[in-house]
Amino acid sequence: MEGFFFENLVMTRTVLILIFLMACHNQGVKQPAVAIEKDSLSKRDASVKGAFSDQHTLHLDSDHIRKILDYFPLLGKYASDVQQFYTYRNNSYAWYETSGLIEEASHLYTHLNNLQDEGILESAPYIKNLDSLINDPAVINRPDSILEILLTAEYLFYADRVWNGISENQTTKLQWYIPRKKLDLPFITDSLIRDTSAPLFSDNYSFRQYNMLKANLKKYRQLEKSTDWKPIDVKNKFKLNDRSPDIALIRKKLYELGDLRQDNGSEAFDDSLQSAIKSFQIRYGMTADGIAGTAFLRNLNTPIQDYIRKIIINMERARWVPLDLKSRYLVINIPSFTLNAYDVDTLNFSMNVVVGKNVHKTVLFSGDIRYIVFSPYWNVPASILKSEILPGIQKDPNYLKRNNMEWVGNHVRQKPGSKNSLGLVKFLFPNSYNIYLHDTPAKSLFQQSTRAFSHGCIRLGEPERLAVSLLKNDPDWTPDKINAAMHRGVEKYVTLKNPVPVYIGYMTAFVDNKGTINFRDDIYKRDGALEKMIIK
């Protein structure tokens, strides 16, 4: 079908060029649909170049633009944005100077031909057509309306696919309820027109995690090409001071992955290898015991193509993350069972968390922490009352007293105290999912490498540290007062003067604050559905 449209384009080129030469120039400028600077478009200096041509003698006819777009139906979703873009420019050519095609056209062509670098395994629409046009000397050296319009539509396709990602309807089907980043395509192009220093392609349109994953995608693809990634057939585990030819193979792989600084080819399990294994285990969310055991070898033997796919899947997730994160915010990554506290994009601290088990998945969404509750009651949810508490009462008449619980009307609640299921403090960010952060008396769970045990809420490994952090600017709440309120046994609500955003996300591949790639198990089996959407 693509070839059919291109053949018709070639046949009608002469007619279209004649239409262009006869077209009326300098169409009236309409008010744009997006909000921009206060200066009206009618006062804009047409000579401002930005990332596009600054010429203002070559113009397109608006009807001509629509007719050309009809030849490229696969880019039809961008038709109105293309027309709005040229309205911003008074319908002047963007990709041509009077002397011919500008350099930015070649940059776009290169980016479109290297979409795989962005983790996109599909070709840009009409890339063969673009190839024929942009390599035609006659088209390069004099204004060609077909190439002009096609380049603009392709740029919008690139911006949409690379910086926005799949549609919000699709991410909702994946149960991702965090508000999506939404780049306004006409606003991007208008900004490029207005800003003489703005680049055509910018890392600023993507969350920084995306760009770090992109760099690791390149690294892992190079490893795929340059290494013989055969599994190591090992039936025994290895520890410090062991010797085996297999140890040399393990050493080689860890060197290639960057966990071992130097590969001396030794078959001896020495201190350097032990440190490298610990590094690998940390990156994969394992217990860092420095032993080459079953779980370690399973991850080490996983085909590198699987990790490439995992990076691509999480690059797509990173596309959705809002760019306007506030100065203080929390990020909870379910597969890594961690909470990261950021202050002006700097990692302040991290802690282990326990998340919902597979049958009680923690929801992916965001909210603002507004309240801290010291020495909280636990109002037992109806589902837990039915499935756990009532059967417990039937078996043991003293069940409620033994668990420090009481009836309140038709409900049961647990009194404040060290045995309270919410621990000594909870953090509320009002939401329809009834999810919050809280302490827990079950401290031993935080020592396990896999921590999916809750009914959906998130248990904190260091709740007091979070309380101190959230209240650090409130002189009424010193660390000593916080500790006392946690142990007082009397419920106390505190309203934060400045609510703090919290994002509950799902990344099975990510780059940590040291710049190191990490991988985690897909505990909720969410990668597969996203893979079907983006990897064809």
Coordinates of C-alpha atoms in Angstrom, one line a residue:
M1 CA 0.0 0.0 0.0
E2 CA 2.9 2.4 0.8
G3 CA 4.4 1.8 -2.6
F4 CA 1.0 2.6 -4.2
F5 CA 0.9 6.0 -2.6
F6 CA 4.5 6.8 -3.5
E7 CA 3.9 5.9 -7.2
N8 CA 1.0 8.2 -7.3
L9 CA 3.1 10.9 -5.7
V10 CA 5.8 10.6 -8.3
M11 CA 3.2 10.7 -11.1
T12 CA 1.6 13.8 -9.7
R13 CA 4.8 15.6 -8.7
T14 CA 4.8 17.9 -11.7
V15 CA 1.2 18.8 -11.1
L16 CA 1.8 19.5 -7.4
I17 CA 4.8 21.7 -8.2
L18 CA 2.7 23.7 -10.6
I19 CA 0.1 24.1 -7.9
F20 CA 2.8 25.2 -5.6
L21 CA 4.1 27.8 -8.0
M22 CA 0.6 29.2 -8.5
A23 CA -0.3 29.2 -4.8
C24 CA -1.1 32.3 -3.0
H25 CA 1.6 33.2 -0.4
N26 CA 1.5 34.7 3.1
Q27 CA -1.7 33.1 4.4
G28 CA -3.3 34.8 7.4
V29 CA -2.1 33.5 10.8
K30 CA -4.7 31.9 13.0
Q31 CA -4.6 31.9 16.8
P32 CA -3.0 28.6 17.9
A33 CA -4.9 26.1 20.0
V34 CA -2.1 25.8 22.6
A35 CA -1.0 28.3 25.1
I36 CA 2.3 30.1 24.2
E37 CA 4.0 33.2 25.2
K38 CA 2.0 36.4 25.8
D39 CA 3.3 38.0 22.6
S40 CA 0.7 37.5 19.8
L41 CA 1.7 35.5 16.8
S42 CA 0.9 38.4 14.5
K43 CA 3.9 40.2 16.1
R44 CA 6.3 37.3 15.7
D45 CA 9.5 38.1 13.8
A46 CA 9.3 35.7 10.8
S47 CA 13.1 35.8 10.5
V48 CA 13.6 34.0 13.8
K49 CA 15.1 30.7 12.8
G50 CA 15.0 28.4 15.8
A51 CA 15.7 24.8 14.6
F52 CA 14.2 25.5 11.2
S53 CA 14.9 27.6 8.2
D54 CA 14.7 31.4 8.7
Q55 CA 13.8 32.2 5.1
H56 CA 10.5 34.0 4.6
T57 CA 10.2 34.2 0.8
L58 CA 9.2 30.6 0.0
H59 CA 5.6 29.7 1.1
L60 CA 3.2 26.8 0.9
D61 CA -0.5 27.1 0.2
S62 CA -2.7 25.7 3.0
D63 CA -4.9 23.8 0.6
H64 CA -1.7 22.3 -1.0
I65 CA -0.6 21.1 2.5
R66 CA -3.8 19.2 2.9
K67 CA -3.6 17.6 -0.5
I68 CA -0.1 16.4 0.1
L69 CA -1.0 15.0 3.5
D70 CA -3.8 12.9 1.8
Y71 CA -1.0 10.9 0.2
F72 CA 0.4 9.8 3.5
P73 CA -2.6 8.3 5.4
L74 CA -0.3 6.5 7.9
L75 CA 0.7 9.9 9.2
G76 CA -2.9 11.2 9.1
K77 CA -3.1 11.6 12.9
Y78 CA -0.6 14.4 12.7
A79 CA -2.4 16.3 9.8
S80 CA -3.9 19.0 12.0
D81 CA -0.6 19.5 13.9
V82 CA 1.3 19.8 10.6
Q83 CA -1.2 22.5 9.4
Q84 CA -1.0 24.3 12.8
F85 CA 2.8 24.2 12.5
Y86 CA 2.8 26.0 9.2
T87 CA 0.2 28.4 10.5
Y88 CA 2.8 29.4 13.1
R89 CA 5.3 30.0 10.3
N90 CA 3.0 32.0 8.0
N91 CA 3.1 28.9 5.8
S92 CA 6.8 29.4 5.0
Y93 CA 9.1 26.4 4.2
A94 CA 10.8 25.0 7.4
W95 CA 13.2 22.5 5.9
Y96 CA 14.5 24.6 3.0
E97 CA 16.6 27.7 2.7
T98 CA 16.5 29.4 -0.7
S99 CA 19.7 27.5 -1.5
G100 CA 18.2 24.1 -0.7
L101 CA 17.6 21.6 2.1
I102 CA 18.9 22.5 5.5
E103 CA 21.1 20.3 7.6
E104 CA 18.4 19.5 10.2
A105 CA 16.6 17.5 7.5
S106 CA 19.5 15.1 7.4
H107 CA 19.5 14.9 11.2
L108 CA 15.9 13.9 11.2
Y109 CA 16.5 11.4 8.4
T110 CA 19.3 9.8 10.5
H111 CA 17.1 9.6 13.6
L112 CA 14.2 8.0 11.7
N113 CA 16.6 5.4 10.3
N114 CA 17.9 4.6 13.7
L115 CA 14.7 4.2 15.7
Q116 CA 16.1 1.0 17.1
D117 CA 18.5 3.1 19.2
E118 CA 15.4 4.4 20.9
G119 CA 14.2 0.9 21.6
I120 CA 11.6 1.1 18.8
L121 CA 11.6 -2.0 16.6
E122 CA 9.4 -0.7 13.9
S123 CA 10.2 1.4 10.8
A124 CA 9.0 5.0 10.4
P125 CA 6.0 5.2 8.0
Y126 CA 7.1 6.0 4.4
I127 CA 10.8 5.7 5.2
K128 CA 11.5 4.3 1.7
N129 CA 9.7 7.2 0.2
L130 CA 11.7 9.6 2.3
D131 CA 14.9 7.8 1.3
S132 CA 14.2 8.3 -2.4
L133 CA 13.3 11.9 -2.0
I134 CA 16.1 13.0 0.3
N135 CA 18.7 11.4 -1.9
D136 CA 17.5 13.0 -5.1
P137 CA 19.8 15.9 -6.0
A138 CA 17.0 17.8 -7.7
V139 CA 14.9 17.6 -4.6
I140 CA 17.8 18.6 -2.3
N141 CA 18.8 21.7 -4.2
R142 CA 15.4 23.3 -4.8
P143 CA 12.2 23.5 -2.7
D144 CA 10.1 20.4 -2.9
S145 CA 6.7 20.7 -1.3
I146 CA 6.2 17.0 -1.0
L147 CA 9.5 16.4 0.9
E148 CA 8.8 19.5 3.0
I149 CA 5.4 18.3 4.2
L150 CA 6.7 14.7 4.7
L151 CA 9.6 15.8 6.8
T152 CA 7.3 17.8 9.1
A153 CA 4.9 14.9 9.5
E154 CA 7.7 12.5 10.1
Y155 CA 9.2 14.8 12.8
L156 CA 5.9 14.8 14.6
F157 CA 5.7 11.0 14.3
Y158 CA 9.2 10.8 15.8
A159 CA 8.4 13.1 18.7
D160 CA 5.2 11.3 19.4
R161 CA 6.6 7.8 19.3
V162 CA 9.9 8.5 21.0
W163 CA 8.9 11.1 23.6
N164 CA 5.3 10.3 24.2
G165 CA 5.1 6.5 23.7
I166 CA 2.0 4.4 23.3
S167 CA -1.4 6.0 24.0
E168 CA -2.8 6.6 27.4
N169 CA -5.7 4.3 26.6
Q170 CA -3.2 1.5 26.2
T171 CA -1.3 2.3 29.4
T172 CA -4.6 2.3 31.3
K173 CA -5.3 -1.3 30.0
L174 CA -1.9 -2.1 31.5
Q175 CA -3.2 -0.8 34.9
W176 CA -0.8 2.1 34.9
Y177 CA -2.7 4.9 36.6
I178 CA 0.1 7.4 37.1
P179 CA -0.7 10.6 35.2
R180 CA 1.0 10.4 31.9
K181 CA 3.6 12.9 30.5
K182 CA 1.8 14.7 27.7
L183 CA 3.9 16.6 25.2
D184 CA 2.0 19.0 23.0
L185 CA 3.4 18.4 19.6
P186 CA 2.5 21.8 18.1
F187 CA 3.9 23.5 21.2
I188 CA 7.2 21.6 20.7
T189 CA 7.5 22.7 17.1
D190 CA 6.4 26.3 18.0
S191 CA 9.1 26.4 20.7
L192 CA 11.7 25.4 18.2
I193 CA 10.6 28.2 16.0
R194 CA 10.8 30.8 18.8
D195 CA 14.0 29.6 20.5
T196 CA 17.1 30.1 18.4
S197 CA 19.1 27.8 20.6
A198 CA 16.6 25.0 20.8
P199 CA 17.9 21.7 19.3
L200 CA 15.6 19.6 17.0
F201 CA 16.3 16.6 19.2
S202 CA 16.6 17.1 23.0
D203 CA 17.0 14.8 26.0
N204 CA 14.9 17.3 27.9
Y205 CA 11.7 15.8 26.4
S206 CA 12.4 12.5 28.2
F207 CA 12.7 11.5 31.9
R208 CA 16.4 11.1 32.7
Q209 CA 15.8 7.3 33.4
Y210 CA 14.9 6.9 29.7
N211 CA 18.2 8.3 28.5
M212 CA 20.2 6.1 30.9
L213 CA 18.4 3.0 29.7
K214 CA 19.0 4.0 26.1
A215 CA 22.8 4.1 26.8
N216 CA 22.6 0.6 28.3
L217 CA 20.5 -0.7 25.4
K218 CA 23.5 0.3 23.2
K219 CA 25.9 -1.5 25.5
Y220 CA 23.9 -4.7 25.7
R221 CA 23.4 -4.8 21.9
Q222 CA 27.2 -4.5 21.5
L223 CA 27.6 -7.3 24.0
E224 CA 25.2 -9.4 22.0
K225 CA 27.3 -8.9 18.8
S226 CA 30.7 -9.2 20.3
T227 CA 30.4 -12.1 22.8
D228 CA 29.5 -15.7 22.7
W229 CA 26.8 -15.7 25.3
K230 CA 26.5 -19.4 25.9
P231 CA 25.1 -20.6 29.3
I232 CA 27.6 -22.1 31.8
D233 CA 26.6 -25.6 32.6
V234 CA 27.3 -25.8 36.3
K235 CA 25.7 -28.2 38.8
N236 CA 27.6 -27.1 41.9
K237 CA 27.8 -23.7 43.6
F238 CA 31.1 -22.0 44.1
K239 CA 32.4 -20.0 47.0
L240 CA 35.7 -18.3 48.0
N241 CA 38.8 -20.3 47.5
D242 CA 37.2 -22.9 45.2
R243 CA 38.8 -23.8 41.9
S244 CA 37.2 -24.9 38.6
P245 CA 37.4 -24.2 34.9
D246 CA 33.8 -23.0 35.2
I247 CA 35.0 -20.2 37.5
A248 CA 37.1 -18.8 34.7
L249 CA 33.9 -18.7 32.5
I250 CA 32.0 -16.9 35.3
R251 CA 34.8 -14.5 35.6
K252 CA 34.8 -13.7 31.9
K253 CA 31.0 -13.0 31.9
L254 CA 31.2 -10.7 34.9
Y255 CA 34.0 -8.8 33.3
E256 CA 32.0 -8.3 30.1
L257 CA 29.0 -7.1 32.1
G258 CA 31.1 -4.6 34.0
D259 CA 30.9 -6.2 37.5
L260 CA 34.6 -7.3 37.4
R261 CA 37.2 -4.7 36.5
Q262 CA 39.9 -7.0 35.2
D263 CA 39.7 -10.6 33.8
N264 CA 42.9 -12.4 34.6
G265 CA 41.5 -15.8 33.4
S266 CA 42.1 -17.4 36.7
E267 CA 40.2 -20.6 37.7
A268 CA 40.5 -19.7 41.4
F269 CA 37.6 -18.1 43.3
D270 CA 39.4 -15.1 44.8
D271 CA 38.4 -11.9 46.6
S272 CA 38.0 -9.9 43.3
L273 CA 35.6 -12.5 41.9
Q274 CA 33.6 -12.6 45.2
S275 CA 33.2 -8.8 45.0
A276 CA 32.1 -9.0 41.4
I277 CA 29.5 -11.6 42.2
K278 CA 28.2 -9.4 45.0
S279 CA 28.0 -6.5 42.5
F280 CA 26.0 -8.7 40.1
Q281 CA 23.7 -9.9 42.9
I282 CA 22.9 -6.3 44.0
R283 CA 22.1 -5.3 40.5
Y284 CA 19.7 -8.2 40.2
G285 CA 18.0 -7.7 43.6
M286 CA 19.5 -10.8 45.1
T287 CA 21.0 -11.4 48.5
A288 CA 24.6 -10.3 48.1
D289 CA 26.4 -13.3 49.7
G290 CA 29.2 -13.5 47.1
I291 CA 28.4 -17.2 46.4
A292 CA 27.9 -18.4 42.8
G293 CA 24.7 -20.4 43.6
T294 CA 21.6 -21.5 41.7
A295 CA 19.9 -18.1 41.5
F296 CA 23.1 -16.3 40.6
L297 CA 23.9 -18.7 37.7
R298 CA 20.3 -18.6 36.5
N299 CA 20.5 -14.9 36.0
L300 CA 24.0 -15.0 34.6
N301 CA 22.9 -17.6 32.1
T302 CA 19.8 -15.8 31.0
P303 CA 20.1 -15.0 27.2
I304 CA 21.3 -11.5 26.7
Q305 CA 18.4 -10.9 24.3
D306 CA 16.0 -11.3 27.2
Y307 CA 17.7 -8.4 29.0
I308 CA 17.7 -6.3 25.8
R309 CA 13.9 -6.8 25.6
K310 CA 13.6 -5.9 29.3
I311 CA 15.5 -2.7 28.7
I312 CA 13.2 -1.8 25.7
I313 CA 10.1 -2.5 27.7
N314 CA 11.2 -0.2 30.5
M315 CA 12.3 2.5 28.1
E316 CA 8.7 2.6 27.1
R317 CA 7.6 2.9 30.7
A318 CA 10.1 5.7 31.2
R319 CA 8.5 7.6 28.3
W320 CA 5.3 8.0 30.4
V321 CA 6.9 9.5 33.5
P322 CA 5.9 13.2 33.9
L323 CA 8.7 15.7 33.4
D324 CA 7.4 18.3 35.9
L325 CA 8.2 16.3 39.1
K326 CA 8.2 18.6 42.1
S327 CA 11.4 19.4 44.1
R328 CA 10.5 16.8 46.8
Y329 CA 9.0 13.5 45.9
L330 CA 9.0 9.8 46.6
V331 CA 9.2 6.9 44.1
I332 CA 8.3 3.4 45.0
N333 CA 9.4 0.8 42.5
I334 CA 7.4 -2.4 43.1
P335 CA 9.7 -4.9 41.4
S336 CA 12.7 -3.7 43.4
F337 CA 10.8 -3.4 46.7
T338 CA 12.3 0.0 47.4
L339 CA 11.3 3.6 48.2
N340 CA 13.5 6.4 47.0
A341 CA 13.2 9.9 48.4
Y342 CA 14.3 12.7 46.1
D343 CA 15.1 16.3 46.9
V344 CA 15.5 18.5 43.8
D345 CA 16.3 15.4 41.7
T346 CA 19.0 14.3 44.1
L347 CA 18.5 10.9 45.8
N348 CA 18.2 11.7 49.5
F349 CA 17.8 8.2 50.9
S350 CA 16.4 4.8 50.0
M351 CA 14.7 2.1 52.1
N352 CA 13.3 -1.4 51.6
V353 CA 9.5 -1.8 51.4
V354 CA 7.0 -4.7 51.4
V355 CA 4.4 -4.6 48.6
G356 CA 1.3 -6.5 47.8
K357 CA 1.4 -10.2 47.1
N358 CA 0.4 -11.3 43.6
V359 CA -3.2 -11.9 44.6
H360 CA -3.3 -8.4 46.2
K361 CA -1.3 -6.4 43.7
T362 CA -0.3 -2.9 44.7
V363 CA -1.9 -0.4 42.3
L364 CA 0.3 1.8 40.1
F365 CA -0.7 5.3 40.7
S366 CA 0.4 8.6 42.3
G367 CA -0.9 10.9 45.0
D368 CA 0.2 13.5 47.6
I369 CA 1.1 12.5 51.1
R370 CA -0.9 14.9 53.2
Y371 CA -1.2 13.3 56.6
I372 CA 1.0 11.4 59.1
V373 CA -0.7 9.4 61.7
F374 CA 1.3 8.5 64.8
S375 CA 0.2 5.5 67.0
P376 CA -2.6 4.7 64.5
Y377 CA -5.6 2.4 64.9
W378 CA -6.0 -0.2 62.3
N379 CA -9.5 -0.4 60.9
V380 CA -9.7 -3.9 59.6
P381 CA -11.0 -4.0 56.0
A382 CA -14.2 -6.0 55.5
S383 CA -12.4 -8.5 53.3
I384 CA -9.8 -9.3 56.0
L385 CA -12.5 -9.3 58.7
K386 CA -14.4 -12.0 56.7
S387 CA -11.4 -14.1 55.6
E388 CA -9.2 -13.9 58.7
I389 CA -10.6 -12.2 61.8
L390 CA -14.1 -13.9 62.0
P391 CA -12.6 -17.4 61.5
G392 CA -10.0 -16.6 64.2
I393 CA -12.8 -15.6 66.6
Q394 CA -14.6 -18.8 66.0
K395 CA -11.5 -20.8 66.8
D396 CA -10.4 -18.7 69.8
P397 CA -12.9 -16.6 71.8
N398 CA -10.0 -14.6 73.1
Y399 CA -8.7 -13.8 69.6
L400 CA -9.6 -10.1 69.7
K401 CA -8.1 -9.5 73.2
R402 CA -5.0 -11.5 72.4
N403 CA -4.5 -9.3 69.2
N404 CA -5.3 -6.0 71.0
M405 CA -8.5 -5.6 68.9
E406 CA -12.0 -4.3 69.7
W407 CA -15.4 -4.1 68.1
V408 CA -16.6 -0.7 67.0
G409 CA -20.2 -1.1 65.8
N410 CA -20.1 -3.8 63.1
H411 CA -16.3 -3.3 62.5
V412 CA -13.2 -4.4 64.2
R413 CA -10.2 -2.2 64.8
Q414 CA -6.8 -2.9 66.3
K415 CA -5.6 -0.5 69.1
P416 CA -2.4 1.5 68.8
G417 CA 0.8 -0.2 70.0
S418 CA 3.8 -2.2 69.1
K419 CA 1.7 -5.2 67.9
N420 CA -0.5 -3.1 65.7
S421 CA -0.4 -4.3 62.1
L422 CA 0.3 -0.7 60.9
G423 CA 3.1 -0.4 63.3
L424 CA 3.8 2.9 65.0
V425 CA 3.0 5.3 62.1
K426 CA 1.2 5.5 58.8
F427 CA 1.3 8.0 55.9
L428 CA -1.9 8.9 54.1
F429 CA -2.2 10.1 50.5
P430 CA -6.0 10.0 49.9
N431 CA -6.9 7.8 47.0
S432 CA -9.7 5.5 45.8
Y433 CA -7.6 2.4 46.1
N434 CA -7.3 2.6 49.9
I435 CA -3.5 2.3 49.7
Y436 CA -1.2 4.0 52.1
L437 CA 2.4 3.6 53.6
H438 CA 2.9 2.3 57.1
D439 CA 5.2 0.7 59.6
T440 CA 4.9 -3.0 60.5
P441 CA 5.8 -5.2 63.5
A442 CA 7.0 -7.9 61.0
K443 CA 10.5 -6.5 60.6
S444 CA 12.1 -9.8 59.5
L445 CA 10.4 -9.5 56.1
F446 CA 12.6 -6.6 55.1
Q447 CA 15.6 -8.9 55.1
Q448 CA 14.2 -11.1 52.3
S449 CA 15.2 -10.4 48.7
T450 CA 11.6 -10.8 47.5
R451 CA 9.2 -8.8 49.5
A452 CA 5.6 -9.2 48.2
F453 CA 3.6 -10.1 51.3
S454 CA 1.0 -7.4 52.0
H455 CA -2.7 -7.0 51.1
G456 CA -1.8 -4.1 48.8
C457 CA -0.6 -1.4 51.1
I458 CA 3.1 -0.6 51.4
R459 CA 5.1 -1.4 54.5
L460 CA 8.2 0.7 55.2
G461 CA 11.5 -0.6 56.4
E462 CA 12.4 2.8 58.1
P463 CA 9.1 4.6 58.8
E464 CA 10.6 6.9 61.4
R465 CA 13.2 8.1 58.9
L466 CA 10.5 9.0 56.4
A467 CA 8.5 10.9 59.1
V468 CA 11.6 12.9 60.1
S469 CA 12.2 13.7 56.4
L470 CA 8.6 14.8 55.7
L471 CA 8.5 17.0 58.9
K472 CA 12.1 18.4 58.7
N473 CA 10.9 21.9 58.0
D474 CA 8.3 21.9 60.7
P475 CA 9.8 23.3 64.0
D476 CA 7.0 21.7 66.0
W477 CA 8.2 18.2 65.1
T478 CA 11.7 17.4 66.1
P479 CA 13.0 13.9 65.8
D480 CA 12.6 13.4 69.5
K481 CA 8.9 14.5 69.4
I482 CA 8.3 12.2 66.4
N483 CA 9.7 9.2 68.2
A484 CA 7.6 10.0 71.3
A485 CA 4.4 10.3 69.3
M486 CA 5.1 7.0 67.7
H487 CA 5.4 5.3 71.1
R488 CA 2.7 7.2 73.0
G489 CA -0.1 4.8 72.2
V490 CA -2.5 7.6 71.5
E491 CA -3.5 8.2 67.8
K492 CA -2.3 11.6 66.5
Y493 CA -3.0 13.1 63.1
V494 CA -0.5 15.6 61.7
T495 CA -1.3 17.6 58.5
L496 CA 1.8 18.3 56.3
K497 CA 2.2 22.0 55.5
N498 CA 3.5 21.0 52.1
P499 CA 2.1 17.7 50.7
V500 CA 4.8 15.5 49.1
P501 CA 4.0 13.6 45.9
V502 CA 4.5 9.8 45.8
Y503 CA 4.7 7.7 42.6
I504 CA 4.1 4.0 42.8
G505 CA 5.6 2.6 39.6
Y506 CA 6.8 -0.6 38.0
M507 CA 10.3 -0.8 36.5
T508 CA 11.9 -4.2 35.9
A509 CA 15.0 -2.6 34.5
F510 CA 16.4 0.7 35.7
V511 CA 19.6 2.6 36.2
D512 CA 20.5 3.5 39.9
N513 CA 22.0 6.6 41.2
K514 CA 25.5 5.2 40.6
G515 CA 24.8 4.9 36.9
T516 CA 24.5 1.1 37.1
I517 CA 21.9 -1.0 35.2
N518 CA 19.7 -3.1 37.5
F519 CA 17.2 -5.9 36.6
R520 CA 14.4 -7.3 38.7
D521 CA 11.9 -10.1 38.4
D522 CA 8.6 -9.3 36.8
I523 CA 6.7 -10.2 40.0
Y524 CA 3.2 -9.2 38.7
K525 CA 3.8 -10.5 35.2
R526 CA 3.2 -7.1 33.6
D527 CA 6.1 -7.1 31.1
G528 CA 4.5 -9.6 28.7
A529 CA 1.4 -7.5 27.9
L530 CA 3.5 -4.4 27.3
E531 CA 5.9 -6.3 25.1
K532 CA 3.1 -7.4 22.9
M533 CA 2.1 -3.8 22.4
I534 CA 5.6 -2.4 21.5
I535 CA 7.7 -5.3 20.2
K536 CA 6.4 -6.6 17.0

